[in-house]
């Protein structure tokens, strides 16, 4: 997919902004703008940061579907990590297997980033990434263990307890 | 106090009996003398000047007489409940306070007093300890003197030493306040009057009363020129009658009493005086009706363990290994709720990763596989290694399961599936052994060309039992490990000294260690009364039971500090491998994430120690064959 050009980008973001303020009652507005092409919305979302994507996902069902796409979150994670670590094929397939980028970001990258000493930086440092990946793998493993089939894996629960 | 200052200054500060006439110059005639006193007072924290002290004394006399004579129903408690002592009788005053804390001392006749004993009438006082514990209808203190021991003075010394210990290093935290209970601090008259107001407030008296009290104080102070010139019979520090049940101080003091009783009980067991020990256990159980925070829980576990020891209730199954489903469940919950095991696993993984860099075939031997929670992270890190993932072989050692299930194989299969999904060539082998010294090197089926990593998390201390024949399993195991020629051996152990030959020493150390651990557990963001918390506590409780109640080969929790492990591993032919800064950074980050302030990571000659408020709990180290 080609990257959206500079002038288009600002127009697109304005549209997205209007989308947010429009609210749930205007779901027909989103259909009017995007038709049924969630792809276009994904193209828009991949330029935004995680928080905005989260906000947009609350707008309508179509927006939520777009906001949950792995493609969008892969790009969000890639943007937020400084080195080219996230752009390797190996890592991307590993993360995809172990539960996806959205899960990685929401449950591990984001909390670790908020709680680490570098929260004033907008990008994560390598240690945070490495630790997140380790915890992510333990989470994946626990989900596959029989005892946790039906419940949330404990490692996730303890992280989420922090966010409250 | 500066011995160089005149005796007058000392007299002024020790609040001796003061007549209407001042004992030191108060009208500015002795300038240097006075300023010394001012300075000393200021250092002690009082904003009163030496020249005003006589005036203060007179005002307090008035207040005293008014308090004693008050008729007003709202204030009559001042006459009946405030307790006044002769300030020149310091010895008697101290002894009365100790008597509050430990009633047995009063009857034992250790110290003599000239004052009447503190009135227990309005306050609950020490009654719960004495009365309900013994159950007989006789005078409250006599029973305790029978129970407390033959040498009350020495026990008091021990108490004082314990007291100082807790006050200084804060190892025991009663509601977060590491200081000595207020009863031990000297109350100064000016402060004493108003703090009795605080006491009333704690008992639920309305604020109106305290406001009146304040005004009363100021009124009498404002009356100038009312020098009565009468001699003072009694005034001085208003005794703080400790309220056992209410407030922070109450919990603190009951916590200290619990500790006293536990230590006394352990001492009785050490002396083989089981009758007295069992009666003390009853008494402690009575006291435990109102558990007070973390200290109460620790105490309850210890008292149950003591009971088991006294009555011989331990069965071998309850103490040996982690062989059943319940133990595994407890272990798993403990892993999840607290950062100790995560710290252990991640630090060990980091050491292994750094040691096997550049090698293509890796064989990891895990001394206790459990649920294999350590290994997904290692597999993931190897999968992302620059240059491609190596061939990983894992040998997991585990005990035989009572229900015959082959847990090792199940876990191995799960790990294999994970490795396959991330394209790491993986091979698993399970070795079933109830004790580590049953494992022989040939069982591990080593292959040529592979680099070996040995991983032991909380396993080596179980081997420290000294056979009657004199040899220890640990020596045999370390010898076998050395013969494998491993590239790296990771060892994580509890940083405690729970293996002393004397029971009493073991008990004391264990009390300190597990109190610290319980405190840290409180900080782990667990919802109170949740299943996770209960299960984590049960895991710790099993360890406590094993240390206190079991002996001989059944006592497997024989923790030793890192310094001793260093010596053992050194003499077995290993030298330390320094854990790098990556491991340190990772550990610090992990702790920041999983628990609030309180946990500390320290680097110590290449090994990392996880501690709670700088009291060490777990240490992780790495070793190489020489």
PDB file of C-alpha atoms in Angstrom, chain B residues 182 187-188 190-201 238 240:
ATOM      1  CA  UNK B 182       5.468   5.554  72.642  1.00  0.00           C
ATOM      2  CA  UNK B 187       7.307  12.476  78.218  1.00  0.00           C
ATOM      3  CA  UNK B 188       8.014  16.027  79.207  1.00  0.00           C
ATOM      4  CA  UNK B 190       4.445  20.393  78.807  1.00  0.00           C
ATOM      5  CA  UNK B 191       3.935  17.824  76.121  1.00  0.00           C
ATOM      6  CA  UNK B 192       2.529  15.264  78.491  1.00  0.00           C
ATOM      7  CA  UNK B 193      -0.556  17.195  79.408  1.00  0.00           C
ATOM      8  CA  UNK B 194      -1.677  17.733  75.873  1.00  0.00           C
ATOM      9  CA  UNK B 195      -0.906  14.240  74.733  1.00  0.00           C
ATOM     10  CA  UNK B 196      -3.280  12.866  77.286  1.00  0.00           C
ATOM     11  CA  UNK B 197      -5.827  14.844  75.350  1.00  0.00           C
ATOM     12  CA  UNK B 198      -4.835  12.863  72.324  1.00  0.00           C
ATOM     13  CA  UNK B 199      -5.347   9.717  74.354  1.00  0.00           C
ATOM     14  CA  UNK B 200      -8.887  10.772  75.190  1.00  0.00           C
ATOM     15  CA  UNK B 201      -9.536  11.524  71.586  1.00  0.00           C
ATOM     16  CA  UNK B 238       1.243  12.003  82.388  1.00  0.00           C
ATOM     17  CA  UNK B 240       0.247   7.047  78.508  1.00  0.00           C
TER      18      UNK B 240
END
